[in-house]
């Protein structure tokens, strides 16, 4: 049973396209996150939702829009993809927003050509 | 200067050696996380701690709040421990994690 699953694992697309990455957790956690890992392997928070409510929104271009239909799902939609969006995107969840351990998905490697 | 600094950046050791990876941070924190990223890319949470010491198998994590420093130790290291180890802190009053740049560990058989 995969605890945090994200799809697709690989995504190759052209500049200007719109794409989505889906994330689902079956752990019953309240809080979900999107992280971006750049080419130097540096992780940075993008968004966090707690019970479908946006609680963290870092300085991310508004081409990126998270959507949480319910607390088990947090999808990431990206409009007008740019070369610089190429990275690995990780979804994660935690029991609550105050600092419980994180559970990560396996990542989605996005390549924009 | 990053709020979270790790050392060393890269570490190569022989199988069986005792490994220490260090993490220093510059802000008051509510919790510190140690993560492991496998060569295949997956990330696993190893420890979350706010004081003292935690142990899980061959892994030990310690934190000194006054000195703003944490260490991750691996005893009897094994090639399967080869991975990138990442320290992350949650600042007091802030819900987001700030990550270190990671330590790439390679254990040679």
CSV table of C-alpha atoms in Angstrom, one decimal:
chain,number,residue,atom,x,y,z
A,1,UNK,CA,0.0,0.0,0.0
A,2,UNK,CA,1.6,3.3,-1.1
A,3,UNK,CA,1.1,5.9,1.5
A,4,UNK,CA,1.7,9.0,-0.6
A,5,UNK,CA,1.4,8.5,-4.3
A,6,UNK,CA,1.9,11.0,-7.0
A,7,UNK,CA,1.5,10.7,-10.8
A,8,UNK,CA,3.0,10.9,-13.2
A,9,UNK,CA,6.5,9.8,-12.3
A,10,UNK,CA,8.0,11.4,-15.4
A,11,UNK,CA,6.5,14.3,-17.4
A,12,UNK,CA,8.2,15.7,-20.5
A,13,UNK,CA,6.4,18.6,-22.2
A,14,UNK,CA,7.0,21.6,-24.3
A,15,UNK,CA,7.2,25.2,-23.3
A,16,UNK,CA,3.9,26.9,-23.1
A,17,UNK,CA,1.9,23.8,-22.3
A,18,UNK,CA,-0.3,23.3,-19.2
A,19,UNK,CA,0.2,20.2,-17.1
A,20,UNK,CA,-1.0,18.8,-13.8
A,21,UNK,CA,0.6,16.5,-11.2
A,22,UNK,CA,-1.7,14.6,-8.9
A,23,UNK,CA,-1.1,13.5,-5.3
A,24,UNK,CA,-3.0,11.3,-3.0
A,25,UNK,CA,-2.4,10.1,0.6
A,26,UNK,CA,-4.1,7.3,2.3
A,27,UNK,CA,-2.7,8.0,5.8
A,28,UNK,CA,-5.6,10.1,7.1
A,29,UNK,CA,-3.2,13.1,7.4
A,30,UNK,CA,-4.6,16.6,7.7
A,31,UNK,CA,-1.7,18.4,6.1
A,32,UNK,CA,-0.2,18.1,2.6
A,33,UNK,CA,2.6,19.9,0.8
A,34,UNK,CA,4.3,20.5,-2.5
A,35,UNK,CA,8.0,20.8,-2.6
A,36,UNK,CA,10.3,21.6,-5.5
A,37,UNK,CA,13.8,20.1,-5.8
A,38,UNK,CA,16.1,21.9,-8.2
A,39,UNK,CA,19.0,20.6,-10.2
A,40,UNK,CA,21.3,21.1,-7.2
A,41,UNK,CA,19.0,18.9,-5.1
A,42,UNK,CA,17.9,21.8,-3.0
A,43,UNK,CA,14.4,21.3,-1.6
A,44,UNK,CA,12.0,24.2,-1.2
A,45,UNK,CA,8.4,24.5,0.0
A,46,UNK,CA,5.9,25.7,-2.5
A,47,UNK,CA,2.5,25.2,-0.9
A,48,UNK,CA,0.9,23.6,2.1
A,49,UNK,CA,-2.8,22.8,2.7
A,50,UNK,CA,-4.4,21.8,6.0
A,51,UNK,CA,-7.8,20.2,5.7
A,52,UNK,CA,-8.3,21.7,2.3
A,53,UNK,CA,-7.3,25.2,3.4
A,54,UNK,CA,-4.1,26.9,2.0
A,55,UNK,CA,-1.8,27.7,4.8
A,56,UNK,CA,1.6,28.2,3.1
A,57,UNK,CA,2.0,29.9,-0.2
A,58,UNK,CA,5.6,30.7,-0.9
A,59,UNK,CA,6.8,33.1,-3.6
A,60,UNK,CA,5.8,30.9,-6.5
A,61,UNK,CA,4.7,32.3,-9.9
A,62,UNK,CA,0.9,32.4,-10.1
A,63,UNK,CA,1.2,30.0,-13.1
A,64,UNK,CA,1.4,27.4,-10.3
A,65,UNK,CA,-2.0,26.6,-8.7
A,66,UNK,CA,-2.6,24.0,-6.1
A,67,UNK,CA,-6.0,22.4,-5.8
A,68,UNK,CA,-7.2,20.3,-2.9
A,69,UNK,CA,-10.6,18.7,-3.5
A,70,UNK,CA,-10.5,16.9,-0.2
A,71,UNK,CA,-7.9,16.4,2.5
A,72,UNK,CA,-6.5,13.3,0.9
A,73,UNK,CA,-5.7,15.0,-2.4
A,74,UNK,CA,-3.5,17.9,-3.4
A,75,UNK,CA,-2.9,18.4,-7.1
A,76,UNK,CA,-0.6,20.9,-8.7
A,77,UNK,CA,-1.5,22.6,-11.9
A,78,UNK,CA,1.1,24.5,-13.9
A,79,UNK,CA,0.1,26.9,-16.7
A,80,UNK,CA,2.4,28.1,-19.5
A,81,UNK,CA,5.3,26.0,-18.6
A,82,UNK,CA,8.8,27.5,-18.8
A,83,UNK,CA,12.2,25.9,-19.1
A,84,UNK,CA,13.0,27.0,-15.6
A,85,UNK,CA,10.1,24.9,-14.2
A,86,UNK,CA,12.1,21.7,-15.0
A,87,UNK,CA,12.7,20.1,-11.6
A,88,UNK,CA,11.6,17.2,-9.4
A,89,UNK,CA,8.3,18.0,-7.6
A,90,UNK,CA,7.6,16.1,-4.3
A,91,UNK,CA,4.3,15.8,-2.6
A,92,UNK,CA,4.3,15.1,1.1
A,93,UNK,CA,1.9,14.8,4.0
A,94,UNK,CA,2.0,15.0,7.8
A,95,UNK,CA,-0.5,14.2,10.5
A,96,UNK,CA,-0.9,17.9,11.4
A,97,UNK,CA,0.5,21.3,10.6
A,98,UNK,CA,2.5,21.7,13.8
A,99,UNK,CA,5.5,19.5,13.1
A,100,UNK,CA,4.8,15.8,12.8
A,101,UNK,CA,7.0,13.7,10.6
A,102,UNK,CA,6.7,14.0,6.8
A,103,UNK,CA,5.8,11.3,4.4
A,104,UNK,CA,7.0,11.9,0.9
A,105,UNK,CA,5.7,10.7,-2.5
A,106,UNK,CA,8.3,9.3,-5.0
A,107,UNK,CA,8.5,12.6,-6.9
A,108,UNK,CA,7.6,13.7,-10.4
A,109,UNK,CA,10.5,14.6,-12.7
A,110,UNK,CA,9.2,17.4,-14.9
A,111,UNK,CA,11.3,18.3,-18.0
A,112,UNK,CA,10.3,21.2,-20.1
A,113,UNK,CA,11.8,21.4,-23.6
B,1,UNK,CA,24.1,32.4,3.9
B,2,UNK,CA,21.5,29.6,4.2
B,3,UNK,CA,19.6,29.4,7.5
B,4,UNK,CA,20.6,25.7,7.6
B,5,UNK,CA,24.2,24.6,6.9
B,6,UNK,CA,25.3,21.0,6.6
B,7,UNK,CA,28.8,19.5,6.7
B,8,UNK,CA,30.4,17.8,5.0
B,9,UNK,CA,28.8,18.3,1.6
B,10,UNK,CA,30.3,14.9,0.5
B,11,UNK,CA,31.5,12.0,2.5
B,12,UNK,CA,33.1,8.8,1.4
B,13,UNK,CA,33.9,6.1,3.9
B,14,UNK,CA,34.7,2.4,4.1
B,15,UNK,CA,32.0,-0.1,5.1
B,16,UNK,CA,31.9,-0.5,8.9
B,17,UNK,CA,33.1,3.1,9.7
B,18,UNK,CA,31.2,5.3,12.2
B,19,UNK,CA,29.7,8.2,10.3
B,20,UNK,CA,28.8,11.7,11.5
B,21,UNK,CA,26.9,14.3,9.6
B,22,UNK,CA,26.5,17.8,11.0
B,23,UNK,CA,23.7,20.4,10.8
B,24,UNK,CA,23.9,24.0,12.1
B,25,UNK,CA,21.1,26.5,12.0
B,26,UNK,CA,20.8,30.1,12.8
B,27,UNK,CA,17.2,30.6,14.0
B,28,UNK,CA,15.1,29.5,16.9
B,29,UNK,CA,13.4,26.3,16.0
B,30,UNK,CA,10.5,24.1,17.1
B,31,UNK,CA,11.7,21.0,15.4
B,32,UNK,CA,14.5,19.5,13.3
B,33,UNK,CA,14.1,16.8,10.7
B,34,UNK,CA,16.6,14.4,9.3
B,35,UNK,CA,15.7,13.0,5.8
B,36,UNK,CA,17.3,10.4,3.6
B,37,UNK,CA,17.1,10.6,-0.2
B,38,UNK,CA,18.0,7.4,-1.9
B,39,UNK,CA,19.9,7.3,-5.2
B,40,UNK,CA,16.6,6.5,-6.9
B,41,UNK,CA,15.2,9.8,-5.7
B,42,UNK,CA,12.7,8.8,-3.0
B,43,UNK,CA,12.8,10.7,0.3
B,44,UNK,CA,12.3,9.0,3.7
B,45,UNK,CA,11.9,10.8,7.0
B,46,UNK,CA,14.4,9.4,9.5
B,47,UNK,CA,13.9,11.5,12.6
B,48,UNK,CA,12.1,14.5,13.9
B,49,UNK,CA,13.4,15.9,17.2
B,50,UNK,CA,13.3,19.0,19.3
B,51,UNK,CA,15.6,18.0,22.1
B,52,UNK,CA,18.0,15.3,23.2
B,53,UNK,CA,18.6,12.2,21.3
B,54,UNK,CA,16.8,9.6,19.2
B,55,UNK,CA,17.9,6.2,18.1
B,56,UNK,CA,16.6,3.9,15.4
B,57,UNK,CA,18.6,0.8,14.6
B,58,UNK,CA,22.1,1.9,13.6
B,59,UNK,CA,21.0,5.6,13.3
B,60,UNK,CA,21.3,8.1,16.1
B,61,UNK,CA,20.3,11.8,15.9
B,62,UNK,CA,21.2,14.3,18.6
B,63,UNK,CA,20.4,18.0,19.0
B,64,UNK,CA,21.8,20.8,21.1
B,65,UNK,CA,19.3,23.6,21.2
B,66,UNK,CA,21.6,26.1,22.9
B,67,UNK,CA,24.3,25.6,20.3
B,68,UNK,CA,21.8,25.4,17.4
B,69,UNK,CA,23.4,22.2,16.2
B,70,UNK,CA,22.4,18.6,15.3
B,71,UNK,CA,24.3,15.5,14.3
B,72,UNK,CA,23.3,12.3,12.6
B,73,UNK,CA,25.4,9.3,13.3
B,74,UNK,CA,25.5,6.0,11.6
B,75,UNK,CA,27.2,3.1,13.3
B,76,UNK,CA,28.6,0.1,11.4
B,77,UNK,CA,28.0,1.8,8.1
B,78,UNK,CA,26.9,-0.3,5.1
B,79,UNK,CA,26.8,0.4,1.3
B,80,UNK,CA,23.0,0.5,1.5
B,81,UNK,CA,23.4,3.6,3.7
B,82,UNK,CA,24.7,5.5,0.6
B,83,UNK,CA,22.3,8.3,0.1
B,84,UNK,CA,21.9,12.1,0.5
B,85,UNK,CA,21.1,13.1,4.0
B,86,UNK,CA,19.1,16.3,4.4
B,87,UNK,CA,18.6,18.4,7.6
B,88,UNK,CA,15.5,20.6,7.8
B,89,UNK,CA,14.3,22.9,10.5
B,90,UNK,CA,10.9,24.4,11.4
B,91,UNK,CA,11.4,27.9,12.8
B,92,UNK,CA,9.4,28.9,15.9
B,93,UNK,CA,6.2,30.5,14.9
B,94,UNK,CA,6.6,29.5,11.2
B,95,UNK,CA,5.0,26.4,9.7
B,96,UNK,CA,7.4,25.9,6.8
B,97,UNK,CA,10.5,23.8,6.8
B,98,UNK,CA,13.8,25.2,5.7
B,99,UNK,CA,16.2,22.7,4.2
B,100,UNK,CA,19.9,22.2,4.2
B,101,UNK,CA,21.7,21.5,1.0
B,102,UNK,CA,22.3,17.9,1.9
B,103,UNK,CA,25.3,15.6,2.6
B,104,UNK,CA,26.1,13.0,-0.1
B,105,UNK,CA,27.3,9.8,1.7
B,106,UNK,CA,29.0,7.0,-0.2
B,107,UNK,CA,30.0,3.8,1.7
B,108,UNK,CA,32.5,1.7,-0.1
B,109,UNK,CA,32.4,-2.1,0.4
